[in-house]
XYZ file of C-alpha atoms in Angstrom:
700
model
C 55.530 26.366 90.195
C 54.049 28.922 87.175
C 53.705 31.818 89.590
C 52.424 32.205 93.072
C 49.862 35.540 95.281
C 51.111 37.206 98.736
C 47.793 34.291 99.414
C 48.407 31.597 98.079
C 50.195 28.666 100.233
C 53.686 27.399 100.015
C 53.838 24.693 96.663
C 56.261 22.249 96.139
C 58.294 22.528 93.635
C 56.519 21.068 90.674
C 58.013 22.313 87.199
C 58.379 19.068 86.485
C 54.952 18.827 85.727
C 55.825 22.021 82.991
C 55.057 19.866 80.175
C 53.266 17.130 81.530
C 50.852 15.874 78.228
C 48.059 15.550 80.471
C 46.193 18.685 82.958
C 47.634 19.240 85.777
C 46.405 20.865 88.851
C 47.190 21.320 93.024
C 45.023 22.202 95.499
C 46.196 23.975 99.374
C 44.664 23.833 101.867
C 41.178 23.065 103.917
C 40.023 25.629 101.384
C 41.460 24.038 98.153
C 42.775 26.713 96.941
C 44.429 26.678 93.355
C 48.304 26.983 93.205
C 49.597 24.853 90.373
C 47.996 24.609 87.169
C 50.437 23.454 84.312
C 50.603 24.418 80.115
C 48.298 21.757 79.624
C 45.545 21.760 81.729
C 46.059 26.186 80.684
C 45.896 25.282 77.346
C 42.311 22.850 78.201
C 40.750 24.677 80.921
C 42.090 28.747 80.172
C 44.059 30.337 82.436
C 42.569 30.478 86.062
C 43.295 32.939 89.071
C 46.398 31.464 91.625
C 44.833 31.904 95.417
C 41.352 31.670 94.753
C 39.066 28.865 96.005
C 38.496 25.956 93.654
C 34.601 26.586 93.518
C 35.377 29.970 92.298
C 38.532 30.105 90.256
C 36.653 26.805 88.068
C 32.974 28.193 88.843
C 31.994 27.558 84.884
C 33.014 23.829 85.217
C 30.159 23.325 86.852
C 31.037 19.833 87.971
C 30.432 20.235 91.621
C 30.471 15.900 92.282
C 33.794 16.608 91.134
C 34.839 19.292 93.584
C 33.472 17.175 95.909
C 35.108 14.333 95.941
C 37.671 16.262 96.124
C 37.099 17.431 99.597
C 37.148 13.543 100.564
C 39.795 12.569 98.982
C 41.916 15.221 101.281
C 39.715 14.127 103.587
C 40.371 10.468 103.645
C 43.618 9.612 101.359
C 41.344 7.260 99.394
C 42.437 8.184 95.474
C 38.947 9.018 93.567
C 38.897 8.398 89.665
C 36.388 8.508 86.835
C 35.976 9.157 83.467
C 32.774 11.861 82.147
C 29.725 10.583 80.468
C 28.922 13.868 79.440
C 30.120 16.703 77.522
C 31.571 19.445 79.829
C 31.270 22.867 78.387
C 34.447 24.855 78.926
C 36.037 28.099 77.305
C 39.723 27.140 76.567
C 42.682 29.431 76.671
C 41.381 31.395 73.385
C 37.496 32.130 74.494
C 36.459 28.664 72.522
C 32.821 26.874 74.214
C 33.280 22.927 73.631
C 31.792 20.620 74.580
C 34.411 18.260 76.594
C 34.958 14.755 77.728
C 37.648 14.012 79.839
C 38.603 11.369 82.036
C 39.499 12.697 85.961
C 42.003 11.132 88.596
C 42.350 12.662 91.605
C 44.713 12.070 94.976
C 45.936 13.410 98.146
C 48.935 15.760 98.204
C 50.930 16.925 101.098
C 54.147 19.870 101.157
C 55.947 21.186 103.686
C 57.515 24.889 102.844
C 60.996 25.495 103.619
C 62.063 26.271 107.090
C 60.640 23.070 108.081
C 57.223 24.070 109.280
C 54.232 21.379 109.428
C 52.720 19.700 106.299
C 50.098 20.822 104.430
C 47.455 18.620 102.496
C 45.832 19.277 99.425
C 44.758 17.368 96.007
C 46.502 16.429 92.783
C 44.372 17.375 89.660
C 45.180 15.038 86.610
C 42.755 15.266 84.357
C 42.819 13.162 81.056
C 41.047 14.884 77.494
C 39.317 12.230 76.144
C 36.236 14.095 73.729
C 38.149 12.859 70.143
C 37.939 8.577 71.421
C 34.082 9.336 72.885
C 33.166 10.721 69.542
C 34.577 7.628 68.004
C 32.641 5.831 70.298
C 29.166 7.637 69.532
C 30.073 7.660 66.414
C 30.538 3.439 66.095
C 27.810 3.166 68.365
C 25.102 5.363 65.945
C 26.879 3.039 62.797
C 25.576 -0.415 64.453
C 22.595 0.800 66.108
C 22.099 1.718 62.659
C 23.268 -1.487 60.999
C 21.118 -3.537 63.204
C 18.226 -1.908 62.429
C 18.688 -2.429 58.950
C 19.646 -6.101 59.395
C 16.197 -6.323 60.903
C 14.154 -5.000 58.194
C 16.201 -6.517 56.343
C 15.724 -10.503 57.750
C 11.825 -9.233 58.149
C 11.679 -8.499 54.256
C 13.341 -12.115 53.155
C 10.837 -14.150 55.808
C 7.941 -11.648 54.953
C 5.414 -13.720 52.407
C 4.995 -11.196 49.973
C 8.204 -10.597 48.558
C 10.425 -12.710 46.569
C 14.195 -11.280 47.902
C 17.789 -13.434 48.007
C 21.009 -12.689 48.650
C 24.298 -13.424 46.814
C 27.435 -13.484 47.078
C 30.331 -10.289 45.542
C 30.616 -13.060 42.677
C 27.020 -13.030 41.389
C 26.107 -16.585 43.361
C 22.828 -16.856 45.260
C 23.463 -18.143 49.060
C 20.032 -17.151 50.833
C 17.125 -16.695 48.900
C 13.563 -16.142 50.518
C 10.550 -18.454 51.425
C 7.815 -16.834 49.433
C 10.286 -17.520 46.592
C 10.785 -20.611 46.903
C 7.240 -21.303 46.956
C 5.998 -19.117 43.880
C 8.534 -20.439 41.646
C 8.442 -25.085 42.919
C 12.350 -24.686 44.075
C 14.165 -25.288 47.221
C 16.783 -23.052 48.853
C 19.502 -25.734 48.067
C 18.125 -25.481 44.364
C 18.229 -21.520 44.268
C 21.380 -21.458 45.471
C 24.638 -20.672 42.929
C 23.760 -20.757 40.127
C 20.617 -22.685 40.072
C 18.157 -19.522 40.856
C 18.796 -18.356 36.385
C 16.585 -21.627 36.395
C 14.291 -19.608 37.448
C 14.114 -18.244 34.198
C 11.551 -19.184 30.849
C 14.740 -20.614 28.812
C 14.326 -18.042 25.946
C 14.712 -15.957 28.606
C 18.026 -17.380 30.429
C 21.348 -16.229 28.208
C 19.812 -12.771 28.580
C 19.694 -12.397 32.272
C 22.668 -13.942 32.816
C 24.699 -12.022 30.749
C 23.600 -8.732 31.963
C 24.167 -10.848 35.776
C 27.281 -11.246 34.825
C 27.936 -7.355 33.608
C 26.755 -6.403 36.564
C 28.689 -8.735 39.019
C 31.684 -6.969 36.965
C 30.822 -3.882 36.707
C 29.075 -2.769 39.544
C 25.999 -0.298 39.552
C 24.158 1.370 41.953
C 21.504 -0.505 40.822
C 20.533 -2.809 38.523
C 17.058 -3.565 36.766
C 16.148 -6.520 34.617
C 12.803 -8.004 33.552
C 12.408 -11.874 32.328
C 9.483 -13.975 32.581
C 9.627 -16.222 35.722
C 8.965 -19.931 36.059
C 6.040 -20.462 38.720
C 4.876 -24.368 40.226
C 2.337 -24.318 38.335
C 4.543 -24.567 35.330
C 2.827 -21.071 34.021
C 4.756 -17.557 33.718
C 4.786 -14.191 34.370
C 6.698 -10.993 34.019
C 8.835 -9.469 36.430
C 11.740 -7.119 37.382
C 13.785 -7.558 39.222
C 15.918 -5.440 41.103
C 19.613 -5.655 43.219
C 21.774 -3.318 44.764
C 25.861 -3.855 46.008
C 25.893 -3.965 49.537
C 29.533 -2.269 50.169
C 32.163 -2.001 53.671
C 35.202 0.046 52.750
C 34.508 0.273 50.013
C 34.755 -3.343 48.950
C 31.481 -5.106 47.546
C 30.827 -7.823 50.326
C 27.029 -8.683 49.240
C 24.073 -7.762 46.786
C 20.743 -7.782 47.929
C 17.930 -8.658 45.097
C 14.373 -8.499 45.148
C 11.601 -9.214 42.564
C 8.429 -7.302 41.785
C 5.789 -8.785 39.471
C 4.797 -6.927 36.363
C 3.094 -8.801 34.265
C 0.176 -6.395 34.218
C 2.428 -3.023 33.574
C 4.618 -5.381 30.741
C 1.293 -6.160 28.874
C 0.257 -2.397 28.542
C 4.083 -1.107 27.923
C 3.774 -4.388 25.100
C 0.252 -3.365 24.505
C 1.639 -0.228 23.089
C 3.967 -0.433 21.262
C 3.266 -3.625 18.571
C -0.013 -1.332 17.742
C 1.579 1.384 17.783
C 3.922 -0.587 15.219
C 0.694 -2.089 13.250
C -0.560 0.997 12.455
C 2.302 2.473 10.944
C 3.120 -0.353 8.968
C -0.397 -0.822 7.921
C -1.429 2.908 6.926
C 2.419 2.657 4.719
C 1.279 -0.582 3.017
C -0.932 0.309 -0.288
C -1.183 -4.014 -0.745
C -3.237 -5.631 1.726
C -1.053 -8.741 1.348
C 2.051 -6.185 3.197
C -0.655 -4.095 5.773
C -1.364 -8.335 6.460
C 2.313 -9.404 7.039
C 2.658 -6.672 8.801
C 0.196 -7.949 11.043
C 2.010 -11.235 11.106
C 5.126 -9.972 11.977
C 3.964 -7.938 15.055
C 2.543 -10.802 16.660
C 5.640 -13.707 15.346
C 7.569 -13.947 18.031
C 6.133 -11.822 21.188
C 2.584 -13.462 21.278
C 3.119 -16.514 19.098
C 5.132 -19.008 17.884
C 3.875 -18.533 14.596
C 1.146 -16.812 11.990
C -0.627 -17.268 9.135
C -2.345 -14.556 6.492
C -4.934 -15.640 4.444
C -7.410 -13.464 2.528
C -10.306 -13.945 0.477
C -9.364 -13.556 -4.006
C -13.604 -12.180 -4.491
C -15.099 -11.259 -1.723
C -18.895 -12.611 -1.712
C -21.478 -12.518 0.902
C -22.814 -14.934 1.626
C -20.757 -17.843 1.260
C -21.602 -20.369 -0.703
C -21.851 -24.211 -0.166
C -18.652 -25.273 -2.177
C -15.829 -25.471 -0.493
C -13.334 -22.607 -0.238
C -10.813 -21.333 -2.246
C -8.944 -19.058 -0.343
C -5.069 -17.594 -0.708
C -2.625 -17.049 1.717
C -0.313 -14.465 1.678
C 1.578 -14.759 3.957
C 3.544 -16.690 6.744
C 5.435 -15.726 9.872
C 7.472 -18.130 12.133
C 10.188 -17.661 14.905
C 13.210 -18.515 14.855
C 14.333 -22.175 15.321
C 10.853 -23.693 13.274
C 11.550 -23.018 9.284
C 14.267 -25.114 8.267
C 15.244 -26.172 4.891
C 12.849 -29.438 4.333
C 10.285 -28.580 7.515
C 8.722 -25.529 7.180
C 4.971 -23.934 7.139
C 3.745 -24.012 3.097
C 4.255 -20.512 1.308
C 2.139 -18.401 -0.142
C -0.620 -20.050 -2.486
C -4.001 -20.922 -3.323
C -5.573 -23.616 -0.468
C -8.553 -25.860 -0.628
C -10.271 -25.653 2.681
C -11.830 -28.653 4.186
C -15.794 -28.750 4.390
C -16.023 -28.620 7.820
C -12.415 -27.487 9.375
C -11.838 -25.988 12.304
C -10.568 -22.795 9.486
C -13.904 -23.855 7.281
C -16.393 -22.908 10.575
C -13.546 -20.005 11.769
C -14.747 -18.832 8.338
C -18.746 -19.982 7.979
C -19.606 -18.424 11.526
C -17.749 -15.487 11.993
C -15.828 -17.006 14.800
C -12.430 -16.743 16.163
C -12.328 -20.827 16.860
C -9.391 -23.282 18.879
C -8.232 -26.117 18.316
C -5.571 -28.582 20.464
C -4.233 -31.115 20.252
C -1.124 -33.103 21.505
C 2.264 -32.435 20.228
C 2.684 -34.174 16.754
C -0.467 -35.280 16.395
C -2.945 -32.868 15.382
C -5.343 -34.015 12.823
C -5.965 -32.613 9.260
C -8.702 -30.704 10.396
C -7.224 -29.016 12.807
C -5.322 -26.846 11.007
C -5.805 -24.656 8.134
C -5.093 -26.175 5.074
C -0.600 -26.923 4.214
C 0.778 -26.573 7.475
C -0.532 -30.479 8.493
C 3.653 -31.245 8.355
C 5.133 -28.715 9.679
C 2.216 -27.875 12.284
C 3.347 -31.652 13.793
C 7.688 -31.369 13.035
C 7.753 -28.494 15.819
C 5.390 -29.305 17.717
C 1.881 -27.299 17.778
C -0.572 -27.686 20.399
C -2.250 -24.049 20.609
C -3.951 -22.887 17.308
C -6.396 -20.127 17.176
C -8.520 -19.727 13.434
C -9.980 -15.597 13.791
C -11.502 -14.201 10.943
C -10.611 -10.475 10.036
C -14.245 -8.691 9.223
C -14.582 -6.221 7.129
C -18.785 -4.987 7.278
C -20.017 -7.959 7.336
C -18.047 -10.390 5.325
C -15.004 -12.355 5.867
C -12.110 -11.175 4.040
C -9.612 -12.603 6.080
C -8.014 -14.759 8.094
C -5.315 -14.348 11.228
C -3.599 -18.467 12.287
C -1.354 -17.610 15.130
C 0.091 -21.031 16.218
C 2.174 -21.802 20.183
C 4.645 -24.957 20.078
C 7.489 -26.262 22.218
C 7.917 -24.658 25.234
C 5.480 -21.467 24.973
C 2.040 -21.749 26.829
C -1.354 -21.540 25.362
C -2.640 -18.323 24.023
C -4.157 -17.263 26.625
C -6.332 -14.214 27.148
C -4.435 -11.929 27.315
C -2.844 -12.603 23.825
C -6.028 -13.902 22.064
C -7.415 -10.361 23.423
C -4.299 -8.166 21.983
C -4.384 -10.164 19.092
C -7.958 -9.124 18.291
C -7.010 -4.793 19.779
C -4.516 -5.732 16.296
C -7.126 -6.923 14.517
C -9.180 -3.843 15.237
C -6.299 -1.853 14.423
C -6.122 -2.710 10.902
C -9.094 -3.015 10.301
C -10.403 0.420 8.528
C -6.846 0.108 6.522
C -7.311 -2.683 5.386
C -10.737 -2.321 4.282
C -8.996 0.988 3.071
C -6.976 -0.805 0.923
C -9.718 -3.899 -0.376
C -11.908 -0.809 -1.358
C -9.312 0.389 -3.548
C -7.743 -2.989 -5.155
C -12.209 -3.154 -6.211
C -12.062 -0.153 -7.749
C -9.677 -0.525 -9.421
C -10.729 -4.381 -10.631
C -13.718 -2.569 -11.408
C -11.505 -0.068 -13.668
C -9.122 -2.383 -14.958
C -12.251 -4.958 -16.256
C -13.249 -1.284 -17.675
C -10.556 -0.835 -20.060
C -10.033 -3.909 -20.950
C -13.984 -3.847 -22.065
C -12.771 -0.732 -24.629
C -9.144 -2.113 -25.766
C -10.827 -3.756 -29.258
C -8.625 -6.520 -31.215
C -7.489 -4.363 -33.366
C -8.388 -4.538 -37.671
C -7.393 -6.679 -40.186
C -7.149 -4.992 -42.748
C -6.157 -6.383 -46.336
C -2.037 -6.150 -46.810
C -1.527 -4.520 -43.135
C -1.215 -6.225 -40.052
C -1.856 -4.713 -36.376
C -0.723 -5.266 -33.222
C -1.527 -3.459 -29.752
C -0.619 -4.521 -26.552
C -1.517 -2.749 -22.624
C 0.219 -3.640 -19.398
C -1.592 -2.700 -16.327
C 1.706 -1.374 -14.321
C 4.167 -4.032 -12.282
C 4.961 -1.662 -9.468
C 1.300 -1.502 -8.025
C -2.126 -1.778 -8.171
C -3.152 0.630 -10.661
C -4.901 1.188 -13.230
C -5.145 4.324 -14.980
C -6.526 6.145 -18.287
C -4.769 4.705 -21.239
C -6.269 3.726 -24.411
C -5.768 2.149 -27.854
C -8.660 2.031 -30.477
C -8.099 1.133 -34.814
C -10.882 0.900 -36.993
C -11.417 0.609 -40.467
C -13.834 3.277 -41.832
C -16.153 2.805 -44.878
C -13.693 4.775 -47.448
C -10.980 1.273 -46.610
C -8.193 4.088 -44.840
C -7.924 2.930 -41.247
C -7.366 4.178 -38.142
C -5.585 4.538 -35.477
C -5.914 5.968 -31.427
C -4.030 6.114 -28.650
C -4.644 8.783 -25.455
C -3.885 9.221 -22.007
C -6.213 10.591 -19.829
C -4.629 11.293 -16.370
C -5.278 9.405 -13.371
C -5.107 5.710 -11.823
C -8.231 5.354 -10.584
C -11.926 4.555 -12.382
C -12.839 7.959 -12.656
C -10.020 7.850 -14.726
C -10.876 4.744 -16.357
C -14.800 6.497 -17.455
C -12.851 9.631 -18.680
C -10.874 7.631 -21.116
C -14.147 5.396 -21.746
C -16.417 9.094 -22.371
C -13.274 10.147 -24.919
C -13.065 6.963 -26.639
C -17.051 6.428 -27.830
C -17.178 10.654 -28.169
C -12.824 10.687 -30.427
C -14.812 6.633 -32.039
C -18.484 9.201 -32.956
C -16.688 11.803 -34.315
C -14.130 9.407 -36.765
C -16.627 7.704 -38.709
C -18.901 10.906 -39.045
C -16.379 13.470 -39.870
C -14.969 12.989 -43.547
C -12.526 14.791 -42.202
C -8.781 16.189 -41.584
C -7.581 13.844 -38.278
C -6.891 18.204 -36.346
C -10.105 19.581 -37.260
C -11.684 15.594 -35.245
C -9.219 16.506 -33.066
C -10.261 20.641 -33.032
C -14.284 19.135 -32.601
C -13.430 16.630 -29.741
C -12.098 19.549 -27.924
C -14.918 21.273 -28.100
C -17.343 18.699 -27.523
C -14.788 18.550 -24.490
C -15.604 21.927 -22.732
C -18.560 21.902 -23.294
C -19.985 18.516 -22.442
C -17.532 17.850 -20.057
C -15.212 20.565 -18.679
C -14.052 19.640 -15.546
C -12.705 16.612 -17.507
C -9.275 15.294 -16.308
C -5.822 16.345 -18.896
C -5.658 13.987 -20.973
C -3.231 13.894 -24.969
C -3.854 11.326 -27.722
C -2.539 10.908 -31.668
C -5.508 10.144 -33.959
C -3.835 8.757 -37.263
C -5.414 7.722 -40.425
C -3.417 5.598 -43.865
C -4.793 6.503 -46.493
C -4.391 5.989 -49.884
C -1.942 8.103 -51.362
C -1.936 8.932 -55.248
C 0.178 6.933 -57.342
C -0.628 3.586 -55.088
C 1.178 4.176 -51.706
C 0.115 4.464 -48.190
C 0.292 7.610 -45.955
C 0.133 8.445 -42.140
C -2.455 11.441 -42.352
C -2.308 12.637 -37.683
C -2.128 15.437 -35.339
C -1.403 14.991 -32.091
C -2.960 16.461 -28.630
C -0.107 16.896 -25.686
C 1.063 12.861 -26.501
C 3.954 11.913 -27.466
C 5.195 12.149 -30.792
C 3.803 9.158 -33.563
C 7.806 6.729 -34.484
C 8.405 5.772 -38.057
C 11.031 2.690 -38.286
C 12.174 1.619 -41.117
C 13.056 -1.307 -42.742
C 16.221 -0.234 -43.037
C 16.846 0.041 -39.816
C 16.180 3.733 -39.026
C 13.906 5.466 -37.030
C 12.964 9.029 -36.099
C 9.790 10.843 -34.842
C 6.745 12.378 -36.606
C 7.090 16.018 -35.253
C 5.438 18.353 -37.557
C 1.226 18.324 -35.783
C 2.414 18.819 -32.058
C 0.043 20.776 -30.362
C -1.453 21.460 -26.410
C -3.510 18.792 -24.503
C -6.981 18.551 -25.369
C -8.980 21.022 -23.493
C -6.149 22.887 -23.357
C -7.174 24.691 -27.048
C -9.100 28.271 -27.218
C -12.487 27.542 -29.399
C -11.170 30.132 -31.968
C -7.858 28.126 -32.529
C -8.043 25.344 -35.210
C -5.217 22.285 -34.175
C -3.083 21.312 -36.717
C -2.399 17.917 -39.388
C 0.222 16.606 -41.461
C 0.644 13.797 -44.018
C 4.247 11.855 -43.759
C 4.395 9.292 -46.869
C 5.155 5.370 -45.550
C 7.527 3.605 -47.753
C 7.294 -0.354 -47.890
C 7.823 -2.380 -45.082
C 7.911 0.156 -42.411
C 6.568 0.233 -39.175
C 4.203 2.826 -37.604
C 4.520 3.375 -33.885
C 2.329 5.044 -31.615
C 2.815 4.708 -27.181
C 1.912 6.102 -24.231
C 4.595 8.096 -21.852
C 4.393 4.614 -19.408
C 6.738 3.460 -21.891
C 9.803 6.515 -21.987
C 9.434 7.782 -18.815
C 11.611 5.927 -15.884
C 11.914 7.548 -12.224
C 14.416 10.189 -11.556
C 15.364 10.394 -15.560
C 14.090 12.856 -17.940
C 11.716 11.789 -21.316
C 14.422 12.893 -23.599
C 16.264 10.337 -22.654
C 12.911 8.393 -23.096
C 12.837 9.180 -26.281
C 16.015 8.672 -27.371
C 16.072 4.777 -26.319
C 13.259 3.766 -28.119
C 14.363 5.263 -31.397
C 17.568 3.212 -30.665
C 15.870 -0.142 -29.569
C 12.796 0.281 -32.304
C 15.654 0.691 -35.120
C 17.509 -2.432 -33.831
C 14.048 -4.438 -33.612
C 12.836 -2.945 -37.369
C 12.890 -6.478 -39.424
C 11.766 -8.726 -36.205
C 8.012 -10.248 -36.310
C 5.367 -7.109 -35.385
C 4.763 -9.160 -32.377
C 8.019 -9.813 -30.936
C 8.656 -5.806 -32.208
C 5.731 -4.163 -28.935
C 6.804 -7.947 -26.464
C 10.410 -6.702 -27.312
C 9.650 -2.867 -25.657
C 6.813 -3.217 -23.801
C 8.927 -5.979 -21.468
C 12.260 -3.713 -21.442
C 10.080 -0.607 -20.099
C 7.969 -2.363 -17.242
C 11.200 -3.781 -16.229
C 11.334 0.165 -14.857
C 8.780 1.880 -15.333
C 6.018 2.852 -12.671
C 3.587 3.290 -15.187
C 0.759 1.839 -17.021
C 1.549 1.485 -20.832
C -1.049 0.784 -24.451
C 0.580 1.007 -27.711
C 0.277 -0.034 -31.249
C 1.857 -0.333 -34.173
C 0.914 -1.014 -38.257
C 3.045 -2.543 -40.152
C 3.364 -2.093 -44.796
C 3.534 -4.971 -46.565
C 6.812 -5.336 -48.380
C 6.563 -3.774 -52.189
C 2.833 -2.376 -50.902
C 1.075 -0.924 -53.510
C -1.119 0.369 -50.963
C -4.502 -0.647 -53.636
C -5.956 1.878 -56.138
C -5.384 5.162 -55.470
C -7.881 7.351 -53.548
């Protein structure tokens, strides 16, 4: 015994219970007075006063039923055992109030005092705390219930009529599939199991899906997502998003659960935004209508069609005549696998359209025309000209020809093809193609209008570039080349004619700009200067000064103009001389027959319109030896991107010196051809060669 007081009944020696790992207490006598507690009891229940009735000493235990059983055990000798189902809230020896669970055993005990008196009965109380076990058991039950509910939800999901769900093993092979998946794909459960589910994807999407799934199984992300085209039982395809999650137990993947959702509408919305942005950017940045149409075709293939051809009318006329149409194929786009060395749609070229064909009807009726031939059995009238052999070789089964109009005039035609396993072009594809065309129309129309303006400008410019005269003893060659790197027409011009006194006039000029306005200004400047030269027998500088004044008075808004006015005159002694003036233009080049070349820079003044009215322009005279060449040119011949003009002038001088003795036409041709390879500008040149042994005719 650990202790006693004057009121406690004698108790047997119980020291052997002191180290016991269970709580032990002894209650003695009819009133069940507490006679003994061991160390474990005190640890669990705290210190309790001995000699006090159990109901008073252990009042905070709230175990009335246990006390009732204790009295019964003492009376009958029946042993009692129970395990608490609800927690017992007690305060331990440290004063902490805690909920605990116990297994309790009570049995009758008898004892005699040391003097051999009568036996005294009591109850031996033994308690084992099982709080950790009960807590763990409850947690297990809670987890089991959670898992049971999750399993019920999953089973409901799998059997639901509107879900595409499957379960896969840790290696990613499908073990279960939902009835709806089997119904929508037209494949049985055994066909879907294992890796068979991958075969429900579109053939073009299957490799990407398989690779992505293999990577997911290896890396085990928390969520796997992949969008692909799922084949339906009727042969159609729709875009679905697959989501799969790993199911883990003890940190180990035991299975995968996947579900698919139809995202066709969302996919089309995203695709439309992407294609519209791509086409808008490409078409807006294009300066050539051919490039704009090519960008349109590249956006359509392979996203919406297997092939796309773009056609452009060179001349836009309305109404279309009854004559067979002639149109230029300017761009062709075909998806990978449909082009080989011996099998390809015809490259860009001019095509003659068969009267009454589908293509012809699309243009004349200004509406899309659809043809659906059997694969390999298209007729000439079904497809655009020049594509029949290719279309039948690749199994084209769907062709649509869509006219592109600007205003009320058909300017272009877009053709789209489906072949092989791709389904026919449906309403979604055709609607998006029409949207892309509509978005491109403003830019295409602007480029075409610009091109029309350039054609008018070029026609105007060429009409003013007359053939040079053929004076006795002199050879004159002139060349004009528009820019080879852009659809632009500048304000470059040249002129030459013979005056009544026999002098030959040479003019070359350049109006800033590359548009119709520059061409019109060039025409006005040319005609005004012509009239002044014929009317006034004055030095070239004086005539340019009169042009200056006329420009400033009559056309003060005119753009910048440079010019050289020169006259090849008869000089005393039977020779010829060059009488010239330069208004802001690159200087004339004099090339000697012995291979020398130098610039004539003695009469340089500012450009036209830039001289004050009270100032004069200078003129200079240069003797012209026999066999020499006078060469006038515009700045397009000597200017290069990223290169200063002095470098260009040095190149021209060296090159011209090496060509000093070649025929004059070849002299001009070689200089222009080499410059055109790098120049961004148009080029005009005029050259005059003096005859060998030139006497120049009579002196004057």
